[in-house]
């Protein structure tokens, strides 16, 4: 305005800029202040509820003995590093080689210019591992779960989901327009009732975690598949806490039930047992995978997996596809931990899975117990409401193939010492 009315001169421009700055800052200050106070009260609520999650800072690779940034060396019993491959030298070397040969990243989604030969190799290896027709790789299993339901299911379809399914399945289902049923946790009677209610759909899909991570319990997959057959439904299993290490050769929950190939669709992660870098996938019928490549939004609109991550996934699959060495060590360790803890008087929940929840009941007891464990250099985490039901607080121990017997014995000894001190055991 001033420039149109007045002849532009330095003074006018100076005043104009000053006014503009003053207005912008005043607005921003007020705005920021409002944002901060709104969030602050939310943060207080979380802290008061006792569910605040503090992050411990690690200054070493992921492994059984880790270094915290306060200089403390601790024994780690809470990683999803079931096969101990997160810092496996061969995996690291493969990632480094891929960095040199294929670069740091693709700066593209898959369908534009983000598919390298190694991306196809990884997808083919995953298909071969699960004996499926095809596989689509995502940046994470959260993305795989976010993409599949919306792509596959329409208002003519029905999805039935275990009430304790992983958050990413719940969110994925929220995005789709199918009719939705939540059945009681692992309750086949309830599932069958809901299958009856939903008859007449174009597609009916039953969705479940293979293994439930808070309890180390397994979905009754055999019964689910039988029900699916009876009601002409499809089965979807999220096998993040099973792929690579559960079942006789690590093929996951369906193999655990001697039902290889029994599930229609498997989603899983490369971010847990399979090297732990990142990445998720859907594996199943080739028509489904083709449709996901055309329509799945987290796939179409998000960057390709970086080459070092792809290469570490490939290397892990090479290491575990024809050998059960890692799996065997993990099973031996799990058995050793569970049997020593049980004979000491602890209650360990779960179905012989390397997730070993040490049941304590009281929330304060669980967090005090975990704190005392850390003082003795054993890194474990207490879980309480709302992550697990009230009065079912626990310390979740996760066993790895990389743990030595001595490390497990050391953890059990400390559990016994503190368990006596806090009068959890005699
Ligand atoms: C960890 C987990 C996910 C998420 O996997 P990311 O690859 O880390 O995104 C999804 N579902 C289940 C059951 C999980 O345990």
Coordinates of C-alpha atoms and ligand atoms in Angstrom, one line a residue:
X1 CA 0.0 0.0 0.0
X2 CA 2.5 2.5 1.2
X3 CA 4.5 1.9 -1.9
X4 CA 1.7 2.7 -4.2
X5 CA 0.7 5.8 -2.3
X6 CA 4.1 7.1 -1.4
X7 CA 7.1 7.4 -3.5
X8 CA 9.2 4.4 -2.3
X9 CA 12.0 5.5 -0.1
X10 CA 14.2 3.8 2.4
X11 CA 12.3 5.1 5.4
X12 CA 8.9 3.9 4.1
X13 CA 10.3 0.5 3.4
X14 CA 11.9 0.3 6.8
X15 CA 8.6 1.2 8.6
X16 CA 6.7 -1.3 6.4
X17 CA 9.0 -4.1 7.3
X18 CA 8.9 -3.3 10.9
X19 CA 5.1 -3.4 11.0
X20 CA 5.0 -6.7 9.1
X21 CA 7.5 -8.3 11.5
X22 CA 5.7 -7.0 14.5
X23 CA 2.4 -8.5 13.3
X24 CA 3.9 -11.8 12.3
X25 CA 5.8 -12.2 15.6
X26 CA 2.9 -11.2 17.8
X27 CA 0.6 -13.7 16.0
X28 CA 3.2 -16.5 16.2
X29 CA 3.9 -15.9 19.9
X30 CA 0.2 -16.2 20.7
X31 CA -0.2 -19.1 18.5
X32 CA 2.8 -21.0 19.9
X33 CA 1.7 -20.2 23.4
X34 CA -1.7 -21.7 22.8
X35 CA -0.2 -24.9 21.2
X36 CA 2.2 -25.3 24.1
X37 CA -0.4 -25.0 26.8
X38 CA -2.8 -27.4 25.0
X39 CA -0.2 -30.0 24.7
X40 CA 1.3 -29.4 28.2
X41 CA -1.9 -30.4 29.9
X42 CA -2.0 -33.6 27.8
X43 CA 1.6 -34.4 28.8
X44 CA 0.7 -33.9 32.5
X45 CA -2.1 -36.3 32.1
X46 CA 0.1 -39.0 30.6
X47 CA 2.7 -38.5 33.4
X48 CA 0.0 -38.6 36.2
X49 CA -1.4 -41.8 34.7
X50 CA 2.1 -43.4 35.2
X51 CA 2.3 -44.4 31.5
X52 CA 5.0 -42.0 30.5
X53 CA 7.6 -43.7 28.3
X54 CA 11.2 -42.5 28.8
X55 CA 13.8 -43.5 26.2
X56 CA 17.0 -45.0 27.4
X57 CA 19.9 -43.9 25.1
X58 CA 22.1 -46.7 23.8
X59 CA 25.6 -46.0 22.6
X60 CA 26.4 -49.4 21.0
X61 CA 24.9 -51.7 18.4
X62 CA 21.9 -53.8 19.3
X63 CA 23.2 -56.9 20.9
X64 CA 23.0 -58.8 24.2
X65 CA 25.6 -56.6 25.9
X66 CA 24.8 -53.0 25.3
X67 CA 26.4 -49.8 26.4
X68 CA 24.1 -47.0 27.6
X69 CA 25.1 -43.4 27.1
X70 CA 25.7 -42.9 30.8
X71 CA 28.6 -45.4 30.5
X72 CA 26.6 -48.3 32.0
X73 CA 27.1 -51.7 30.4
X74 CA 23.9 -53.8 30.7
X75 CA 22.7 -57.2 29.6
X76 CA 19.8 -56.7 27.2
X77 CA 16.6 -58.8 27.5
X78 CA 14.1 -56.7 25.8
X79 CA 15.0 -56.6 22.1
X80 CA 13.0 -58.3 19.3
X81 CA 16.4 -59.6 18.2
X82 CA 15.2 -63.2 18.5
X83 CA 17.8 -64.7 16.2
X84 CA 20.6 -62.4 17.3
X85 CA 21.1 -61.2 13.7
X86 CA 20.9 -57.4 14.3
X87 CA 24.7 -57.2 14.6
X88 CA 25.7 -60.3 12.7
X89 CA 29.0 -59.6 10.9
X90 CA 27.8 -61.2 7.6
X91 CA 24.6 -59.1 7.7
X92 CA 26.6 -55.9 8.4
X93 CA 29.0 -56.7 5.6
X94 CA 26.2 -57.3 3.1
X95 CA 24.7 -54.0 4.0
X96 CA 28.0 -52.2 3.5
X97 CA 28.6 -53.8 0.1
X98 CA 25.1 -52.7 -1.0
X99 CA 25.8 -49.2 0.2
X100 CA 28.9 -49.2 -2.1
X101 CA 27.2 -50.8 -5.1
X102 CA 23.7 -49.4 -4.9
X103 CA 24.0 -46.2 -3.0
X104 CA 22.4 -44.8 0.1
X105 CA 18.8 -44.5 -1.1
X106 CA 16.5 -44.2 -4.1
X107 CA 14.9 -40.8 -3.8
X108 CA 11.8 -42.4 -5.4
X109 CA 8.8 -44.6 -4.7
X110 CA 9.0 -48.1 -6.2
X111 CA 7.0 -47.5 -9.4
X112 CA 8.7 -44.3 -10.6
X113 CA 12.4 -45.1 -10.4
X114 CA 12.8 -46.8 -7.0
X115 CA 13.0 -50.5 -7.9
X116 CA 16.5 -52.1 -8.0
X117 CA 17.3 -55.7 -8.8
X118 CA 17.9 -56.3 -5.1
X119 CA 14.3 -55.2 -4.3
X120 CA 13.0 -57.9 -6.6
X121 CA 15.6 -60.4 -5.2
X122 CA 14.4 -59.7 -1.6
X123 CA 10.7 -60.1 -2.6
X124 CA 11.5 -63.4 -4.3
X125 CA 13.4 -64.7 -1.3
X126 CA 10.6 -63.9 1.0
X127 CA 8.1 -65.7 -1.3
X128 CA 10.4 -68.7 -1.4
X129 CA 10.8 -68.7 2.3
X130 CA 7.0 -68.8 2.9
X131 CA 6.4 -70.9 -0.2
X132 CA 4.0 -68.2 -1.6
X133 CA 3.4 -66.9 -5.1
X134 CA 4.6 -63.3 -4.6
X135 CA 5.6 -60.7 -2.1
X136 CA 5.4 -56.9 -1.8
X137 CA 7.9 -55.1 0.4
X138 CA 7.0 -52.0 2.3
X139 CA 9.0 -49.6 4.6
X140 CA 7.5 -51.3 7.6
X141 CA 4.9 -53.9 8.6
X142 CA 2.9 -51.0 10.0
X143 CA 2.7 -49.8 6.4
X144 CA 1.8 -53.3 5.1
X145 CA -1.1 -53.4 7.6
X146 CA -2.1 -49.9 6.8
X147 CA -2.3 -50.7 3.1
X148 CA -3.9 -54.1 2.8
X149 CA -7.4 -53.9 4.2
X150 CA -8.4 -50.6 2.4
X151 CA -7.1 -52.0 -0.9
X152 CA -8.7 -55.4 -0.7
X153 CA -12.0 -54.8 1.1
X154 CA -15.1 -52.9 0.0
X155 CA -18.5 -52.2 1.7
X156 CA -19.6 -55.6 0.3
X157 CA -17.0 -57.4 2.4
X158 CA -16.5 -58.3 6.0
X159 CA -13.5 -58.3 8.3
X160 CA -13.3 -60.1 11.6
X161 CA -10.5 -59.1 14.0
X162 CA -9.2 -60.4 17.3
X163 CA -9.8 -57.7 19.9
X164 CA -6.2 -57.8 21.0
X165 CA -4.7 -57.5 17.5
X166 CA -1.7 -55.2 17.0
X167 CA -2.4 -51.4 16.8
X168 CA -1.4 -51.4 13.1
X169 CA -4.0 -54.0 12.2
X170 CA -6.6 -52.0 14.1
X171 CA -5.6 -48.8 12.2
X172 CA -5.5 -50.6 8.9
X173 CA -9.0 -52.0 9.4
X174 CA -10.2 -48.5 10.4
X175 CA -9.2 -47.3 6.9
X176 CA -11.3 -49.8 5.1
X177 CA -15.0 -49.7 4.3
X178 CA -15.9 -53.3 5.0
X179 CA -18.3 -54.4 7.7
X180 CA -16.2 -54.8 10.9
X181 CA -16.5 -57.3 13.7
X182 CA -14.2 -57.6 16.7
X183 CA -14.2 -61.1 18.2
X184 CA -13.1 -61.9 21.8
X185 CA -9.4 -62.7 22.2
X186 CA -8.7 -66.2 20.8
X187 CA -12.4 -67.1 21.4
X188 CA -13.5 -69.4 18.6
X189 CA -17.1 -69.6 19.8
X190 CA -17.4 -65.8 19.5
X191 CA -15.6 -65.9 16.1
X192 CA -18.1 -68.5 14.8
X193 CA -21.1 -66.4 16.0
X194 CA -19.7 -63.4 14.1
X195 CA -19.0 -65.5 11.0
X196 CA -22.7 -66.5 11.1
X197 CA -23.8 -62.9 11.4
X198 CA -21.7 -61.8 8.5
X199 CA -22.8 -64.4 5.9
X200 CA -23.5 -63.2 2.4
X201 CA -20.4 -61.0 2.1
X202 CA -18.4 -60.9 -1.2
X203 CA -15.2 -61.5 0.8
X204 CA -14.9 -62.4 4.5
X205 CA -11.5 -62.0 6.1
X206 CA -10.4 -63.2 9.5
X207 CA -7.4 -61.2 10.8
X208 CA -5.2 -62.2 13.7
X209 CA -1.8 -61.8 15.1
X210 CA 0.1 -65.1 14.9
X211 CA 1.7 -64.5 18.3
X212 CA 0.5 -61.9 20.8
X213 CA 3.5 -59.9 21.9
X214 CA 2.4 -59.0 25.4
X215 CA 1.7 -62.6 26.5
X216 CA 3.8 -64.7 24.2
X217 CA 0.6 -66.6 23.4
X218 CA -0.3 -68.1 20.0
X219 CA -3.5 -67.6 18.0
X220 CA -5.5 -70.9 17.7
X221 CA -4.6 -70.9 14.0
X222 CA -5.7 -74.4 13.2
X223 CA -9.2 -73.7 14.5
X224 CA -9.3 -70.4 12.7
X225 CA -8.4 -72.0 9.4
X226 CA -11.0 -74.8 10.0
X227 CA -13.7 -72.1 10.7
X228 CA -12.6 -70.1 7.7
X229 CA -13.0 -73.2 5.5
X230 CA -16.5 -73.9 7.0
X231 CA -17.6 -70.3 6.3
X232 CA -15.8 -69.8 3.1
X233 CA -13.7 -67.0 4.7
X234 CA -10.1 -65.9 4.1
X235 CA -7.4 -65.9 6.7
X236 CA -4.8 -63.1 7.4
X237 CA -2.0 -63.5 9.9
X238 CA 0.4 -60.9 11.1
X239 CA 3.4 -63.0 12.0
X240 CA 5.8 -60.3 13.2
X241 CA 6.6 -62.2 16.4
X242 CA 7.0 -65.5 14.7
X243 CA 8.6 -65.2 11.3
X244 CA 12.1 -66.6 11.2
X245 CA 12.0 -68.4 14.6
X246 CA 8.7 -69.9 15.3
X247 CA 7.7 -73.4 14.0
X248 CA 10.1 -76.2 13.3
X249 CA 12.1 -74.3 10.6
X250 CA 11.0 -70.8 11.5
X251 CA 8.2 -70.4 8.9
X252 CA 6.0 -69.0 11.6
X253 CA 2.7 -69.7 13.3
X254 CA 1.2 -71.9 10.5
X255 CA 4.3 -74.1 10.7
X256 CA 3.9 -74.2 14.5
X257 CA 0.5 -75.9 13.9
X258 CA 1.9 -78.2 11.1
X259 CA -0.2 -76.2 8.7
X260 CA 2.3 -74.8 6.2
X261 CA 0.5 -73.0 3.4
X262 CA -2.7 -73.0 5.4
X263 CA -3.0 -69.2 5.8
X264 CA -4.1 -67.1 2.8
X265 CA -2.2 -63.9 3.5
X266 CA 0.8 -63.3 5.7
X267 CA 2.1 -59.9 6.8
X268 CA 5.4 -59.7 8.6
X269 CA 8.4 -57.6 9.4
X270 CA 12.1 -57.5 8.7
X271 CA 12.4 -55.3 11.8
X272 CA 12.4 -58.0 14.4
X273 CA 14.0 -61.5 14.0
X274 CA 15.0 -60.9 10.3
X275 CA 18.0 -58.6 11.0
X276 CA 16.0 -55.8 12.7
X277 CA 16.9 -53.1 10.2
X278 CA 13.5 -52.1 8.8
X279 CA 10.8 -53.2 6.3
X280 CA 7.6 -55.1 6.2
X281 CA 5.8 -57.2 3.6
X282 CA 2.7 -59.0 2.4
X283 CA 3.1 -62.4 0.9
X284 CA 0.3 -64.5 -0.7
X285 CA -1.5 -65.0 -4.0
X286 CA 0.0 -63.2 -7.0
X287 CA -3.2 -61.4 -7.9
X288 CA -3.4 -59.9 -4.4
X289 CA 0.2 -58.7 -4.6
X290 CA -0.4 -57.2 -8.1
X291 CA -3.4 -55.3 -6.8
X292 CA -1.4 -54.0 -3.8
X293 CA 1.3 -52.7 -6.1
X294 CA -1.4 -50.8 -8.0
X295 CA -3.5 -49.5 -5.2
X296 CA -1.9 -49.7 -1.7
X297 CA -1.3 -46.2 -0.5
X298 CA 1.7 -46.7 1.8
X299 CA 3.4 -48.5 -1.1
X300 CA 2.5 -46.0 -3.8
X301 CA 3.2 -42.9 -1.8
X302 CA 6.3 -43.7 0.3
X303 CA 9.9 -44.1 -0.5
X304 CA 11.6 -47.4 -1.5
X305 CA 13.5 -49.3 1.1
X306 CA 17.2 -48.2 1.1
X307 CA 19.7 -50.6 -0.5
X308 CA 21.7 -51.5 2.7
X309 CA 18.4 -52.4 4.4
X310 CA 17.3 -54.5 1.4
X311 CA 20.7 -56.3 1.4
X312 CA 20.6 -57.1 5.1
X313 CA 17.2 -58.6 4.6
X314 CA 18.5 -60.8 1.7
X315 CA 21.5 -61.9 3.8
X316 CA 19.3 -62.9 6.8
X317 CA 17.0 -65.0 4.6
X318 CA 20.1 -66.7 3.2
X319 CA 21.3 -67.4 6.7
X320 CA 18.1 -68.9 8.0
X321 CA 16.4 -70.5 4.9
X322 CA 18.6 -73.6 5.0
X323 CA 19.7 -73.7 8.6
X324 CA 18.0 -73.9 11.9
X325 CA 21.2 -73.2 13.9
X326 CA 20.0 -69.8 15.2
X327 CA 16.5 -71.0 15.8
X328 CA 17.9 -74.0 17.8
X329 CA 20.0 -71.8 20.0
X330 CA 17.1 -69.5 20.7
X331 CA 14.9 -72.5 21.6
X332 CA 17.5 -73.9 23.9
X333 CA 18.0 -70.6 25.6
X334 CA 14.2 -70.1 25.9
X335 CA 13.8 -73.5 27.5
X336 CA 16.7 -72.9 29.9
X337 CA 15.3 -69.5 31.0
X338 CA 11.7 -70.7 31.4
X339 CA 12.6 -73.9 33.3
X340 CA 15.1 -72.2 35.7
X341 CA 12.6 -69.3 36.4
X342 CA 9.7 -71.7 36.9
X343 CA 11.6 -73.9 39.3
X344 CA 12.6 -70.8 41.3
X345 CA 8.8 -70.1 41.7
X346 CA 8.1 -67.5 39.1
X347 CA 5.1 -67.6 36.9
X348 CA 6.0 -67.3 33.2
X349 CA 3.2 -66.8 30.8
X350 CA 3.1 -67.7 27.1
X351 CA 3.3 -70.8 24.9
X352 CA 7.0 -71.7 25.1
X353 CA 7.7 -68.7 23.1
X354 CA 10.9 -66.6 23.6
X355 CA 8.6 -63.8 24.8
X356 CA 8.7 -64.8 28.5
X357 CA 6.4 -62.5 30.6
X358 CA 7.4 -62.8 34.3
X359 CA 4.0 -62.2 35.9
X360 CA 4.0 -59.9 38.9
X361 CA 0.4 -58.5 39.1
X362 CA 0.9 -55.1 40.7
X363 CA 2.0 -52.2 38.4
X364 CA 4.3 -50.6 41.0
X365 CA 5.9 -53.9 41.8
X366 CA 6.6 -54.5 38.1
X367 CA 8.2 -51.1 37.7
X368 CA 10.2 -51.3 41.0
X369 CA 11.4 -54.8 40.0
X370 CA 12.5 -53.6 36.6
X371 CA 14.3 -50.7 38.1
X372 CA 16.2 -52.9 40.6
X373 CA 17.1 -55.3 37.7
X374 CA 18.7 -52.4 35.9
X375 CA 20.7 -51.4 39.0
X376 CA 22.2 -54.9 38.7
X377 CA 22.8 -54.3 35.0
X378 CA 20.0 -56.4 33.6
X379 CA 17.9 -54.4 31.1
X380 CA 14.3 -55.5 31.2
X381 CA 11.1 -53.5 31.0
X382 CA 7.9 -53.6 33.2
X383 CA 4.5 -53.5 31.4
X384 CA 1.4 -52.4 33.2
X385 CA -2.1 -51.0 32.5
X386 CA -3.2 -49.9 29.8
X387 CA -0.7 -51.9 27.8
X388 CA -1.8 -55.1 29.7
X389 CA -4.9 -55.7 31.8
X390 CA -5.1 -54.2 35.4
X391 CA -3.5 -56.5 38.0
X392 CA -1.6 -58.3 35.3
X393 CA 1.5 -56.2 35.3
X394 CA 4.7 -58.0 34.3
X395 CA 8.3 -57.9 33.2
X396 CA 8.6 -59.0 29.6
X397 CA 11.8 -60.9 29.0
X398 CA 12.7 -61.7 25.4
X399 CA 15.2 -64.4 24.8
X400 CA 17.6 -64.3 21.8
X401 CA 19.8 -66.9 20.1
X402 CA 22.7 -64.5 20.8
X403 CA 22.4 -64.9 24.6
X404 CA 25.0 -67.2 26.2
X405 CA 24.0 -69.6 28.9
X406 CA 26.0 -67.6 31.3
X407 CA 24.1 -64.4 30.4
X408 CA 20.8 -66.1 31.0
X409 CA 22.0 -67.6 34.2
X410 CA 23.1 -64.2 35.3
X411 CA 19.7 -62.7 34.6
X412 CA 17.9 -65.6 36.4
X413 CA 20.2 -65.2 39.4
X414 CA 19.4 -61.5 39.6
X415 CA 15.6 -62.3 39.2
X416 CA 15.8 -64.7 42.1
X417 CA 17.8 -62.2 44.3
X418 CA 15.3 -59.4 43.7
X419 CA 12.3 -61.7 43.7
X420 CA 13.2 -62.7 47.2
X421 CA 13.9 -59.2 48.3
X422 CA 10.5 -58.0 47.1
X423 CA 8.9 -61.2 48.3
X424 CA 7.6 -62.4 45.0
X425 CA 9.2 -65.8 45.6
X426 CA 10.4 -67.6 48.7
Ligands
LIG1 C1 6.2 -55.0 15.4 C2 4.9 -55.3 14.9 C3 4.4 -54.6 13.8 C4 5.1 -53.4 13.2 O1 6.2 -53.8 12.4 P1 7.2 -52.7 11.9 O2 7.9 -53.4 10.7 O3 8.1 -52.4 13.0 O4 6.4 -51.5 11.5 C5 3.2 -55.0 13.2 N1 2.5 -56.0 13.8 C6 2.9 -56.7 14.8 C7 2.1 -57.8 15.4 C8 4.1 -56.3 15.4 O5 4.5 -57.0 16.5

